[in-house]
Short mmCIF file of C-alpha atoms in Angstrom, two decimals:
data_model
loop_
_atom_site.label_atom_id
_atom_site.label_comp_id
_atom_site.label_asym_id
_atom_site.label_seq_id
_atom_site.Cartn_x
_atom_site.Cartn_y
_atom_site.Cartn_z
CA MET A 1 111.16 -47.30 -17.18
CA ALA A 2 113.26 -47.15 -20.34
CA GLN A 3 112.12 -45.19 -23.43
CA TYR A 4 113.84 -45.82 -26.55
CA ALA A 5 114.09 -42.89 -28.91
CA LEU A 6 115.97 -41.11 -31.67
CA VAL A 7 117.79 -37.85 -31.26
CA ILE A 8 118.66 -36.06 -34.30
CA ASP A 9 121.04 -33.29 -34.81
CA LEU A 10 119.82 -30.42 -36.94
CA ASN A 11 123.34 -28.95 -37.24
CA VAL A 12 124.48 -31.91 -39.00
CA CYS A 13 121.53 -33.36 -40.95
CA VAL A 14 121.98 -32.23 -44.67
CA GLY A 15 118.56 -33.50 -45.80
CA CYS A 16 120.05 -36.20 -48.07
CA HIS A 17 117.01 -38.49 -47.39
CA ALA A 18 119.42 -41.60 -46.85
CA CYS A 19 117.68 -42.33 -43.56
CA ALA A 20 114.35 -42.43 -45.25
CA VAL A 21 115.60 -44.64 -47.93
CA ASN A 22 117.38 -47.05 -45.77
CA CYS A 23 114.51 -47.27 -43.55
CA LYS A 24 112.30 -48.19 -46.43
CA GLU A 25 114.68 -50.66 -47.77
CA TRP A 26 115.23 -52.42 -44.24
CA ASN A 27 111.65 -52.43 -43.25
CA THR A 28 109.95 -53.26 -46.53
CA GLN A 29 111.77 -56.67 -46.23
CA GLY A 30 111.93 -57.01 -42.44
CA GLN A 31 109.30 -58.28 -39.94
CA PHE A 32 107.12 -55.31 -40.21
CA GLY A 33 107.11 -55.08 -43.86
CA PRO A 34 106.30 -54.76 -46.63
CA LEU A 35 106.01 -51.07 -47.01
CA SER A 36 103.77 -51.22 -50.12
CA ASP A 37 104.33 -49.02 -53.05
CA TYR A 38 101.60 -47.88 -55.41
CA ASP A 39 102.45 -47.10 -59.15
CA PRO A 40 106.13 -47.30 -58.31
CA TYR A 41 107.27 -46.84 -61.88
CA GLY A 42 104.28 -44.88 -63.18
CA GLU A 43 103.65 -41.05 -63.15
CA THR A 44 102.35 -40.74 -59.68
CA PRO A 45 104.57 -43.00 -57.49
CA SER A 46 103.72 -43.15 -53.82
CA GLY A 47 103.59 -45.60 -51.03
CA VAL A 48 104.26 -46.17 -47.34
CA TRP A 49 107.26 -44.66 -45.74
CA TYR A 50 108.06 -44.72 -42.00
CA ASN A 51 110.30 -41.76 -42.07
CA ARG A 52 110.01 -38.63 -44.21
CA VAL A 53 112.36 -35.67 -44.61
CA PHE A 54 111.00 -32.08 -44.52
CA THR A 55 112.94 -29.00 -45.44
CA PHE A 56 111.92 -25.64 -44.06
CA GLU A 57 113.24 -22.11 -44.46
CA VAL A 58 113.30 -19.73 -41.36
CA GLY A 59 113.87 -16.03 -41.40
CA GLU A 60 113.57 -13.19 -44.03
CA PHE A 61 115.81 -12.77 -46.97
CA PRO A 62 118.69 -12.45 -46.98
CA ASN A 63 118.83 -13.61 -43.39
CA VAL A 64 117.31 -17.08 -43.92
CA GLU A 65 118.30 -20.38 -42.87
CA ILE A 66 117.45 -23.90 -44.26
CA PHE A 67 117.21 -26.91 -42.13
CA HIS A 68 115.81 -30.38 -42.63
CA ILE A 69 113.61 -32.22 -40.22
CA PRO A 70 113.47 -35.90 -40.59
CA LYS A 71 110.10 -37.15 -39.12
CA SER A 72 109.19 -40.58 -37.94
CA CYS A 73 107.06 -41.85 -35.17
CA LEU A 74 108.03 -40.09 -32.26
CA HIS A 75 107.02 -42.87 -29.83
CA CYS A 76 105.19 -40.47 -27.62
CA GLN A 77 105.19 -41.18 -23.78
CA GLU A 78 101.33 -40.09 -23.72
CA ALA A 79 100.78 -41.46 -27.23
CA PRO A 80 97.27 -40.37 -28.35
CA CYS A 81 97.04 -42.97 -30.96
CA VAL A 82 97.07 -45.84 -28.51
CA PRO A 83 93.83 -45.37 -26.28
CA VAL A 84 91.68 -44.72 -29.46
CA CYS A 85 92.46 -47.96 -31.14
CA PRO A 86 89.31 -50.06 -30.65
CA THR A 87 91.06 -53.50 -30.74
CA GLY A 88 94.19 -52.85 -28.80
CA ALA A 89 96.14 -53.30 -31.94
CA SER A 90 98.16 -50.14 -31.24
CA TYR A 91 100.14 -50.44 -28.11
CA LYS A 92 103.10 -48.98 -26.21
CA ARG A 93 105.60 -51.50 -24.83
CA GLU A 94 106.33 -51.12 -21.09
CA GLU A 95 109.65 -52.60 -21.42
CA ASP A 96 111.25 -49.95 -23.80
CA GLY A 97 108.44 -47.50 -24.66
CA ILE A 98 108.18 -48.35 -28.34
CA VAL A 99 104.88 -47.86 -29.97
CA LEU A 100 103.85 -50.77 -32.26
CA VAL A 101 101.05 -52.01 -34.35
CA ASN A 102 99.83 -55.62 -34.05
CA TYR A 103 98.89 -56.23 -37.74
CA ASN A 104 96.87 -59.38 -36.79
CA ASP A 105 94.67 -57.16 -34.59
CA CYS A 106 94.49 -54.08 -36.79
CA ILE A 107 91.13 -53.65 -38.48
CA GLY A 108 92.13 -50.72 -40.64
CA CYS A 109 90.02 -48.11 -39.10
CA LYS A 110 92.45 -45.37 -39.46
CA LEU A 111 91.38 -43.88 -36.15
CA CYS A 112 94.98 -43.99 -34.75
CA SER A 113 96.29 -41.86 -37.59
CA TRP A 114 93.39 -39.26 -37.00
CA ASN A 115 94.65 -39.00 -33.42
CA CYS A 116 98.33 -38.50 -34.32
CA PRO A 117 99.11 -34.76 -34.45
CA TYR A 118 102.55 -35.53 -36.26
CA GLY A 119 101.24 -37.53 -39.16
CA CYS A 120 103.54 -40.28 -38.49
CA ARG A 121 101.21 -43.18 -39.32
CA GLU A 122 100.55 -44.35 -42.84
CA PHE A 123 97.97 -46.78 -44.07
CA ASP A 124 98.94 -49.54 -46.21
CA GLU A 125 96.45 -49.74 -48.98
CA ILE A 126 97.55 -53.37 -49.96
CA GLU A 127 97.89 -54.93 -46.61
CA LYS A 128 94.94 -52.86 -45.24
CA VAL A 129 96.48 -52.17 -41.97
CA MET A 130 98.14 -49.11 -40.26
CA LYS A 131 101.90 -48.92 -40.43
CA LYS A 132 104.60 -46.95 -38.65
CA CYS A 133 108.21 -46.66 -37.47
CA THR A 134 109.21 -49.60 -35.11
CA LEU A 135 112.47 -48.17 -34.18
CA CYS A 136 113.74 -51.16 -36.00
CA ILE A 137 112.74 -53.56 -33.33
CA ASP A 138 113.73 -56.43 -35.27
CA ARG A 139 117.26 -55.11 -35.43
CA ILE A 140 117.84 -53.64 -31.91
CA TYR A 141 117.03 -56.96 -30.26
CA ASP A 142 118.67 -59.17 -32.87
CA GLU A 143 121.40 -61.07 -30.96
CA SER A 144 122.76 -62.55 -34.34
CA LEU A 145 123.81 -58.99 -35.06
CA PRO A 146 127.08 -57.53 -33.67
CA PRO A 147 126.26 -55.00 -30.82
CA SER A 148 127.39 -52.03 -33.02
CA GLN A 149 124.79 -53.23 -35.64
CA ARG A 150 121.84 -53.24 -33.17
CA LYS A 151 120.65 -49.83 -33.95
CA PRO A 152 117.83 -48.54 -36.30
CA ALA A 153 118.63 -48.62 -39.99
CA CYS A 154 118.34 -44.88 -40.22
CA VAL A 155 120.83 -44.39 -37.42
CA LEU A 156 123.37 -46.67 -39.15
CA THR A 157 123.22 -45.25 -42.54
CA CYS A 158 123.10 -41.56 -41.88
CA PRO A 159 126.46 -40.34 -43.69
CA ALA A 160 126.52 -37.29 -41.63
CA LYS A 161 126.07 -39.17 -38.27
CA ALA A 162 123.33 -36.74 -37.27
CA ARG A 163 121.12 -39.48 -35.60
CA PHE A 164 121.61 -41.07 -32.14
CA PHE A 165 119.55 -43.90 -30.77
CA GLY A 166 119.21 -44.91 -27.02
CA ASP A 167 117.31 -44.90 -23.91
CA ILE A 168 116.52 -41.30 -23.27
CA GLU A 169 115.82 -42.04 -19.51
CA ASP A 170 119.18 -43.68 -18.96
CA PRO A 171 121.73 -40.95 -18.09
CA GLN A 172 124.67 -43.24 -19.41
CA SER A 173 123.23 -43.30 -22.93
CA GLU A 174 124.51 -41.16 -25.80
CA ALA A 175 120.91 -40.06 -26.51
CA TYR A 176 120.41 -38.91 -22.92
CA LYS A 177 123.61 -37.06 -22.83
CA ALA A 178 122.91 -35.34 -26.30
CA ILE A 179 119.57 -34.09 -25.24
CA LYS A 180 120.86 -32.84 -21.75
CA GLU A 181 124.04 -31.29 -23.00
CA ARG A 182 122.89 -29.59 -26.17
CA GLY A 183 119.28 -28.67 -25.23
CA GLY A 184 117.35 -31.32 -27.10
CA TYR A 185 113.79 -30.30 -27.71
CA VAL A 186 110.56 -31.82 -29.16
CA LEU A 187 108.21 -31.18 -31.95
CA PHE A 188 104.70 -29.65 -31.16
CA PRO A 189 104.95 -29.80 -27.43
CA SER A 190 101.50 -28.16 -27.05
CA THR A 191 99.80 -31.44 -28.15
CA GLY A 192 100.45 -33.01 -24.84
CA ALA A 193 101.68 -36.17 -26.47
CA VAL A 194 105.16 -35.92 -24.83
CA PRO A 195 107.12 -37.10 -27.85
CA SER A 196 110.34 -39.25 -27.03
CA ASN A 197 112.29 -38.39 -30.30
CA HIS A 198 114.30 -35.23 -29.81
CA TYR A 199 115.97 -32.74 -31.97
CA LEU A 200 119.19 -30.88 -31.15
CA PRO A 201 118.66 -27.24 -32.01
CA ARG A 202 120.71 -25.49 -34.72
CA THR A 203 123.32 -23.12 -33.43
CA GLU A 204 123.79 -20.03 -35.47
CA LYS A 205 127.10 -19.87 -37.30
CA GLU A 206 128.53 -17.06 -39.38
CA LEU A 207 131.14 -18.10 -41.99
CA ASP A 208 134.19 -15.95 -42.37
CA LEU A 209 134.47 -15.53 -46.00
CA SER A 210 136.98 -12.74 -45.92
CA ASP A 211 139.92 -15.14 -46.66
CA LEU A 212 138.08 -16.57 -49.62
CA GLU A 213 137.19 -13.09 -51.01
CA GLU A 214 140.73 -11.81 -50.51
CA ARG A 215 142.85 -14.68 -51.87
CA ILE A 216 140.79 -16.70 -54.18
CA LEU A 217 138.05 -14.57 -55.71
CA LYS A 218 140.81 -12.53 -57.62
CA PRO A 219 141.43 -12.69 -61.42
CA ASP A 220 145.05 -13.52 -60.98
CA SER A 221 144.25 -16.48 -58.57
CA GLN A 222 144.99 -19.79 -60.35
CA LEU A 223 142.36 -21.66 -58.44
CA PHE A 224 139.81 -19.00 -59.53
CA LEU A 225 140.85 -19.15 -63.15
CA GLU A 226 140.56 -22.97 -63.12
CA VAL A 227 137.14 -23.07 -61.67
CA TRP A 228 135.99 -20.23 -64.10
CA LYS A 229 137.36 -22.25 -67.01
CA ARG A 230 135.63 -25.55 -65.93
CA ILE A 231 132.37 -23.68 -65.43
CA LYS A 232 132.57 -22.09 -68.96
CA THR A 233 133.36 -25.45 -70.41
CA SER A 234 130.54 -27.21 -68.79
CA LYS A 235 128.10 -24.62 -70.00
CA GLU A 236 129.31 -24.84 -73.56
CA ASP A 237 128.93 -28.66 -73.34
CA TYR A 238 125.50 -28.26 -71.99
CA MET B 1 89.68 -34.30 -43.78
CA HIS B 2 88.66 -36.65 -46.64
CA PRO B 3 85.08 -37.52 -46.25
CA PRO B 4 84.54 -41.39 -46.06
CA LEU B 5 81.47 -42.28 -47.76
CA SER B 6 80.80 -45.43 -45.68
CA LEU B 7 80.83 -43.22 -42.43
CA ILE B 8 78.39 -40.74 -44.10
CA PHE B 9 76.14 -43.63 -44.99
CA PHE B 10 76.22 -44.99 -41.36
CA PHE B 11 75.54 -41.52 -40.06
CA VAL B 12 72.21 -41.00 -42.10
CA THR B 13 70.99 -44.65 -41.67
CA GLY B 14 72.05 -45.17 -38.07
CA GLY B 15 70.92 -41.59 -37.28
CA THR B 16 67.44 -42.01 -38.79
CA SER B 17 67.18 -45.55 -36.98
CA VAL B 18 67.91 -44.17 -33.60
CA GLY B 19 65.96 -40.86 -34.27
CA LEU B 20 62.95 -42.56 -35.45
CA PHE B 21 62.64 -45.24 -32.88
CA THR B 22 63.30 -42.68 -29.90
CA LEU B 23 60.66 -40.49 -31.23
CA ILE B 24 58.06 -43.20 -32.12
CA TYR B 25 58.66 -44.78 -28.70
CA MET B 26 58.33 -41.46 -26.83
CA LEU B 27 55.14 -40.68 -28.85
CA ASP B 28 53.67 -44.15 -28.09
CA ILE B 29 54.08 -43.48 -24.44
CA LEU B 30 52.79 -39.88 -24.58
CA SER B 31 50.00 -40.13 -27.04
CA SER B 32 47.26 -42.66 -27.89
CA ASP B 33 47.47 -41.63 -31.62
CA ILE B 34 50.31 -43.87 -32.42
CA SER B 35 48.75 -47.15 -33.34
CA LYS B 36 50.43 -50.45 -32.89
CA GLU B 37 50.80 -50.75 -36.68
CA ILE B 38 52.87 -47.57 -36.86
CA LEU B 39 54.95 -48.50 -33.84
CA PHE B 40 55.82 -51.88 -35.48
CA MET B 41 56.60 -50.36 -38.74
CA GLY B 42 58.70 -47.72 -37.25
CA SER B 43 60.63 -50.36 -35.17
CA PHE B 44 60.96 -52.56 -38.21
CA VAL B 45 62.22 -49.78 -40.39
CA SER B 46 64.83 -48.54 -37.65
CA LEU B 47 65.89 -52.26 -37.26
CA CYS B 48 66.54 -52.45 -41.18
CA LEU B 49 68.35 -49.09 -41.16
CA ILE B 50 70.74 -50.05 -38.37
CA ALA B 51 71.54 -53.35 -40.03
CA VAL B 52 72.10 -51.75 -43.37
CA GLY B 53 74.07 -48.97 -41.76
CA ALA B 54 76.28 -51.42 -39.80
CA VAL B 55 77.07 -53.36 -43.08
CA GLY B 56 77.74 -50.00 -44.77
CA ALA B 57 80.06 -48.82 -42.05
CA SER B 58 82.05 -51.94 -42.30
CA PHE B 59 83.32 -50.68 -45.68
CA HIS B 60 85.39 -48.18 -44.01
CA LEU B 61 87.47 -50.97 -42.46
CA GLY B 62 90.44 -52.48 -44.10
CA HIS B 63 89.63 -56.00 -42.38
CA LYS B 64 85.93 -56.33 -42.22
CA LEU B 65 86.03 -59.88 -40.70
CA ARG B 66 88.02 -58.62 -37.69
CA ALA B 67 85.47 -55.97 -36.88
CA TRP B 68 84.40 -58.00 -33.92
CA LYS B 69 87.79 -57.18 -32.19
CA ALA B 70 86.63 -53.65 -31.99
CA VAL B 71 84.83 -54.63 -28.59
CA ARG B 72 88.22 -55.11 -26.76
CA ARG B 73 89.10 -51.46 -25.82
CA PHE B 74 85.63 -50.38 -24.44
CA ARG B 75 87.60 -48.74 -21.45
CA THR B 76 89.61 -46.29 -23.53
CA SER B 77 88.14 -46.08 -27.16
CA TRP B 78 85.05 -44.35 -28.21
CA LEU B 79 85.01 -46.29 -31.50
CA SER B 80 84.84 -49.59 -29.43
CA ARG B 81 82.12 -47.96 -27.15
CA GLU B 82 80.18 -47.23 -30.51
CA ALA B 83 80.52 -50.66 -31.71
CA ILE B 84 79.27 -52.30 -28.49
CA PHE B 85 76.36 -49.97 -27.93
CA SER B 86 75.36 -50.12 -31.68
CA GLY B 87 75.40 -53.90 -31.38
CA ILE B 88 73.30 -53.92 -28.12
CA TYR B 89 70.85 -51.40 -29.63
CA GLY B 90 70.36 -53.50 -32.86
CA ALA B 91 69.92 -56.80 -30.76
CA LEU B 92 67.31 -55.20 -28.45
CA LEU B 93 65.62 -53.60 -31.34
CA LEU B 94 65.27 -56.96 -32.94
CA LEU B 95 63.88 -58.32 -29.86
CA TYR B 96 61.34 -55.39 -29.35
CA THR B 97 60.31 -55.72 -32.91
CA LEU B 98 59.75 -59.46 -32.64
CA LEU B 99 57.73 -58.84 -29.36
CA LEU B 100 55.64 -56.25 -31.27
CA HIS B 101 54.98 -58.70 -34.16
CA ASN B 102 53.58 -61.19 -31.49
CA SER B 103 51.46 -58.39 -30.18
CA LYS B 104 53.56 -57.90 -27.14
CA ASN B 105 54.63 -54.37 -26.15
CA SER B 106 57.30 -54.24 -23.56
CA LEU B 107 57.87 -50.60 -22.33
CA TYR B 108 61.06 -51.70 -20.53
CA ILE B 109 62.75 -53.12 -23.49
CA GLY B 110 61.69 -50.16 -25.62
CA ALA B 111 63.23 -47.92 -22.93
CA LEU B 112 66.42 -49.93 -23.23
CA VAL B 113 66.45 -49.65 -26.91
CA CYS B 114 66.11 -45.91 -26.75
CA LEU B 115 68.97 -45.76 -24.00
CA PHE B 116 71.28 -47.78 -26.09
CA GLY B 117 70.49 -45.99 -29.34
CA LEU B 118 71.36 -42.87 -27.64
CA LEU B 119 74.46 -44.09 -25.99
CA SER B 120 75.49 -45.28 -29.55
CA ALA B 121 74.86 -41.92 -31.01
CA PHE B 122 76.70 -40.19 -28.07
CA SER B 123 79.68 -42.61 -28.62
CA THR B 124 79.74 -41.84 -32.37
CA ALA B 125 79.80 -38.14 -31.75
CA MET B 126 82.55 -38.49 -29.23
CA ILE B 127 84.86 -40.20 -31.79
CA TYR B 128 84.84 -36.65 -33.46
CA ALA B 129 84.46 -34.30 -30.52
CA SER B 130 87.17 -35.96 -28.46
CA ASN B 131 89.82 -35.60 -31.45
CA ARG B 132 91.81 -32.64 -30.18
CA PHE B 133 93.83 -32.43 -33.40
CA VAL B 134 90.86 -31.33 -35.55
CA LEU B 135 89.86 -28.15 -33.80
CA GLU B 136 86.68 -27.75 -35.81
CA TRP B 137 85.18 -30.94 -34.34
CA HIS B 138 86.84 -30.63 -30.85
CA THR B 139 83.91 -28.98 -29.09
CA PRO B 140 80.88 -30.06 -26.95
CA VAL B 141 78.64 -28.65 -29.62
CA THR B 142 79.74 -31.52 -32.06
CA VAL B 143 77.97 -34.01 -29.56
CA LEU B 144 74.98 -31.92 -29.07
CA TYR B 145 74.63 -31.45 -32.80
CA PHE B 146 75.01 -35.17 -33.56
CA LEU B 147 72.09 -35.86 -31.26
CA ILE B 148 69.87 -33.31 -32.65
CA MET B 149 70.76 -34.25 -36.24
CA TYR B 150 69.75 -37.81 -35.38
CA LEU B 151 66.41 -36.64 -33.91
CA MET B 152 65.95 -34.40 -37.03
CA LEU B 153 66.41 -37.48 -39.37
CA GLY B 154 64.13 -39.39 -37.19
CA ALA B 155 61.47 -36.83 -37.18
CA GLY B 156 61.62 -36.63 -40.85
CA ALA B 157 61.29 -40.26 -41.17
CA LEU B 158 58.51 -40.49 -38.81
CA ASN B 159 56.60 -37.72 -40.42
CA PHE B 160 56.67 -39.61 -43.77
CA LEU B 161 55.54 -42.76 -41.91
CA LEU B 162 52.59 -40.89 -40.32
CA SER B 163 51.55 -39.31 -43.65
CA VAL B 164 51.10 -43.05 -44.73
CA TYR B 165 49.29 -44.36 -41.70
CA ASN B 166 47.82 -41.47 -39.90
CA PRO B 167 47.69 -38.24 -42.00
CA ALA B 168 45.54 -36.54 -39.30
CA TYR B 169 47.98 -36.85 -36.55
CA GLY B 170 49.55 -33.34 -36.26
CA GLY B 171 51.68 -33.87 -33.11
CA ILE B 172 54.84 -34.49 -35.24
CA PHE B 173 54.85 -31.24 -37.05
CA LYS B 174 55.84 -29.26 -33.94
CA ILE B 175 58.62 -31.69 -33.14
CA LEU B 176 59.92 -31.67 -36.72
CA LEU B 177 59.97 -27.79 -36.54
CA VAL B 178 61.83 -27.70 -33.18
CA VAL B 179 64.50 -30.11 -34.08
CA LEU B 180 65.00 -28.48 -37.47
CA VAL B 181 65.61 -25.06 -35.85
CA LEU B 182 67.85 -26.49 -33.19
CA ALA B 183 69.82 -28.23 -35.68
CA PHE B 184 70.11 -25.22 -37.89
CA LEU B 185 71.26 -23.05 -34.92
CA LEU B 186 73.96 -25.67 -33.92
CA ARG B 187 75.13 -25.96 -37.39
CA LEU B 188 75.32 -22.07 -37.67
CA TYR B 189 77.35 -21.92 -34.46
CA PHE B 190 79.64 -24.66 -35.91
CA ASN B 191 80.38 -22.45 -38.84
CA ILE B 192 80.43 -19.17 -37.10
CA ARG B 193 83.07 -20.57 -34.51
CA GLN B 194 85.57 -21.66 -37.23
CA PRO B 195 87.09 -18.28 -37.84
CA TYR B 196 87.60 -17.69 -34.21
CA ILE B 197 89.32 -21.00 -33.34
CA LYS B 198 92.89 -20.44 -31.96
CA ARG B 199 94.90 -22.35 -34.34
CA PRO B 200 98.50 -23.57 -33.97
CA SER B 201 101.14 -22.17 -36.27
CA LEU B 202 103.95 -23.96 -38.26
CA ALA B 203 106.52 -22.24 -35.79
CA GLU B 204 104.56 -23.89 -32.85
CA ALA B 205 104.60 -27.33 -34.48
CA LEU B 206 108.35 -27.05 -35.10
CA ASN B 207 108.98 -25.63 -31.75
CA LEU B 208 110.90 -22.60 -33.15
CA PRO B 209 110.93 -19.01 -31.91
CA PHE B 210 107.60 -17.15 -32.98
CA ASN B 211 109.44 -14.06 -34.17
CA LYS B 212 110.73 -15.37 -37.36
CA PRO B 213 108.67 -16.45 -40.35
CA VAL B 214 108.92 -20.21 -41.27
CA ARG B 215 107.89 -21.76 -44.64
CA LEU B 216 107.94 -25.20 -45.97
CA VAL B 217 110.52 -25.73 -48.90
CA ASP B 218 110.08 -29.48 -49.51
CA LYS B 219 107.80 -32.25 -48.09
CA GLY B 220 110.12 -34.83 -49.06
CA THR B 221 107.87 -36.41 -51.76
CA THR B 222 106.89 -35.17 -55.19
CA THR B 223 103.48 -36.75 -55.20
CA GLU B 224 100.58 -37.09 -52.64
CA ASN B 225 100.99 -39.60 -49.76
CA TYR B 226 98.59 -41.00 -47.08
CA CYS B 227 98.93 -37.99 -44.97
CA THR B 228 98.11 -35.36 -47.68
CA LYS B 229 95.28 -37.36 -49.09
CA GLU B 230 93.57 -38.46 -45.83
CA PHE B 231 93.87 -35.21 -44.01
CA PHE B 232 93.44 -32.77 -46.80
CA TYR B 233 90.90 -32.93 -49.52
CA ARG B 234 91.87 -30.39 -52.14
CA LYS B 235 88.89 -30.93 -54.38
CA GLY B 236 86.57 -30.87 -51.48
CA LYS B 237 87.87 -27.60 -50.27
CA GLU B 238 87.31 -26.11 -53.77
CA ARG B 239 83.73 -27.23 -53.83
CA LEU B 240 82.78 -26.42 -50.19
CA SER B 241 81.54 -22.96 -51.24
CA VAL B 242 78.95 -24.64 -53.27
CA PHE B 243 78.12 -27.69 -51.31
CA LEU B 244 77.71 -25.94 -47.98
CA PRO B 245 74.93 -23.53 -48.85
CA LEU B 246 73.31 -26.39 -50.83
CA ALA B 247 73.53 -28.50 -47.50
CA TYR B 248 71.95 -25.69 -45.60
CA LEU B 249 69.09 -25.35 -48.20
CA LEU B 250 68.24 -29.02 -48.20
CA THR B 251 68.77 -29.97 -44.67
CA PHE B 252 67.19 -26.88 -42.89
CA PHE B 253 65.55 -24.38 -45.23
CA ILE B 254 63.32 -26.46 -47.47
CA PRO B 255 62.13 -28.98 -44.50
CA THR B 256 61.47 -25.91 -42.19
CA ALA B 257 59.26 -24.16 -44.89
CA PHE B 258 57.23 -27.37 -45.33
CA SER B 259 56.98 -28.03 -41.68
CA LEU B 260 55.52 -24.53 -41.31
CA TYR B 261 53.19 -25.34 -44.08
CA PHE B 262 52.19 -28.57 -42.22
CA LEU B 263 51.59 -26.68 -39.17
CA LEU B 264 49.31 -24.03 -40.92
CA MET B 265 47.56 -26.56 -42.87
CA LYS B 266 47.04 -29.06 -40.12
CA GLU B 267 47.29 -31.84 -42.69
CA ASN B 268 49.97 -34.33 -43.73
CA GLN B 269 50.44 -35.35 -47.41
CA ILE B 270 52.32 -38.29 -48.51
CA LEU B 271 54.06 -36.62 -51.33
CA VAL B 272 55.05 -33.58 -49.50
CA SER B 273 56.31 -35.57 -46.54
CA GLY B 274 58.26 -37.70 -48.81
CA VAL B 275 59.83 -34.59 -50.32
CA VAL B 276 60.62 -33.29 -46.85
CA PHE B 277 62.29 -36.59 -45.83
CA PHE B 278 64.24 -36.85 -49.07
CA SER B 279 65.35 -33.30 -48.63
CA ILE B 280 66.61 -33.80 -44.99
CA LEU B 281 68.26 -37.06 -46.12
CA SER B 282 70.23 -35.74 -48.98
CA GLY B 283 70.99 -32.52 -47.11
CA SER B 284 72.23 -34.42 -44.36
CA ILE B 285 74.59 -36.52 -46.64
CA LEU B 286 75.82 -33.24 -48.14
CA GLU B 287 76.18 -31.76 -44.62
CA ARG B 288 78.24 -34.58 -43.31
CA TRP B 289 80.48 -34.32 -46.48
CA CYS B 290 80.98 -30.65 -45.49
CA PHE B 291 81.56 -31.56 -41.82
CA PHE B 292 84.62 -33.77 -42.87
CA VAL B 293 85.89 -31.39 -45.44
CA GLU B 294 85.82 -28.50 -43.01
CA GLY B 295 87.87 -30.37 -40.48
CA ASN B 296 91.56 -29.47 -40.61
CA HIS B 297 93.98 -31.77 -39.13
CA VAL B 298 97.03 -30.16 -37.27
CA GLN B 299 99.46 -32.51 -39.15
CA ASN B 300 98.73 -30.52 -42.18
CA LEU B 301 101.02 -27.86 -40.64
CA PHE B 302 103.96 -29.97 -41.67
CA TYR B 303 102.76 -30.05 -45.28
CA GLY B 304 101.86 -26.39 -45.48
CA LEU B 305 98.17 -27.31 -45.83
CA TYR B 306 96.89 -25.88 -42.61
CA PRO B 307 94.85 -22.54 -42.50
CA SER B 308 96.45 -19.72 -40.74
CA GLU B 309 94.61 -17.99 -37.96
CA LYS B 310 93.86 -14.95 -40.09
CA SER B 311 92.18 -16.90 -42.89
#
């Protein structure tokens, strides 16, 4: 059985939030929109987002690493949010494994979000229904789009090309290969939810800065002097 | 977890309804001191309470008019089961009350009312107990505690009812005392258990090696969102140290002291019984509020809002 999912390369993700913004932009006007905003131009703007980017620091100073985790619905294979839904509004599609919410059946009881260990469902206070990532189902099956565009908005927009989309059960897919070849892993495996979205682990890299120190960070280096001059000028302007 | 007032309202109204009817029906079978008048009044009050509770609970829903659709997933959803069992309970209770009104007492229908009332209570409790992502709730004690709390609310209401109609009847004092003590012990266990819960860590949530410290630097938003509001109630956490002792005092200590007084004096007084029931009722509202606030959802790990195992 097919299982569509996202695979995110944590080596490449720079935490620019472009995926989250483009997700919001596409989906708020798409078939599963709007993604309502509350107080958008006020002091405490908030609203529904399908995708949120978290930044974590691991290790102890000075040996620390910063990494970014974009987190949207993980389209779990044993999705705990689905069986608790009293109306059947939350369901997992058999043909591609995408977890969706039927807004016409959702009564807004929020029980599905209580049973999501990843916090990937958000209640729309204006529409009064639960909303979540659809893997841009209205894009990926849209035959009016060229095949190269039939991907989730977050994947298409990622400037660092950190996101892959595909069937993680299909050995020919890019997503499957990335998981197998680069040790893709899932968030919070102990929940038993078996998430479909995977992350490619960071590989530790040490930068060799000796060349920089020897050739550039010298008082007689033209590049160093130019940079220093500009820093001073900008500070004075400020 | 953020306490939804509509669900707390349903807990006290539905709980009092089921508890009151169960006790009054059992006492009617076991004792001849329960007059038909008291039985009718008890059934009528139970009926009103479940009706008011159902209307109140609907305020938790985003779309109240679609509430009927909640019957569809009986096979998998405890909320669906609760809706169905509560509905049958209400319908049977209406029938039973109408029969009583026409001076007909059907033991079988009464037994069915009890059965569906308890099934409804069990299903409500399972909504919380089956949630494996709020570890404070995820225990069989939650179910037992729910049922005892329902009986405690019912015993308080019945005690008040009897003080009006049959002050000489003392059988309820012992029942009230027993359920109060049981409920107190279960609540105490619920609290004592919390520091010993084996909690997941942020490293476990991110599936990282456990030998390095991990901390949240940025949650991707400068303001609160649905997840931080629904699953973490900051103001509630701050007030818990005041509200929890107050809940213990009102729900258990004051009613227990008066129950002992009733037992010793072998006499029921309307005013004192009213105070006892009001104390149980207001205490239970506070207790439910604390029950929600004490619950920590594991998704809070991603926002740095989950308690560590040591705290």
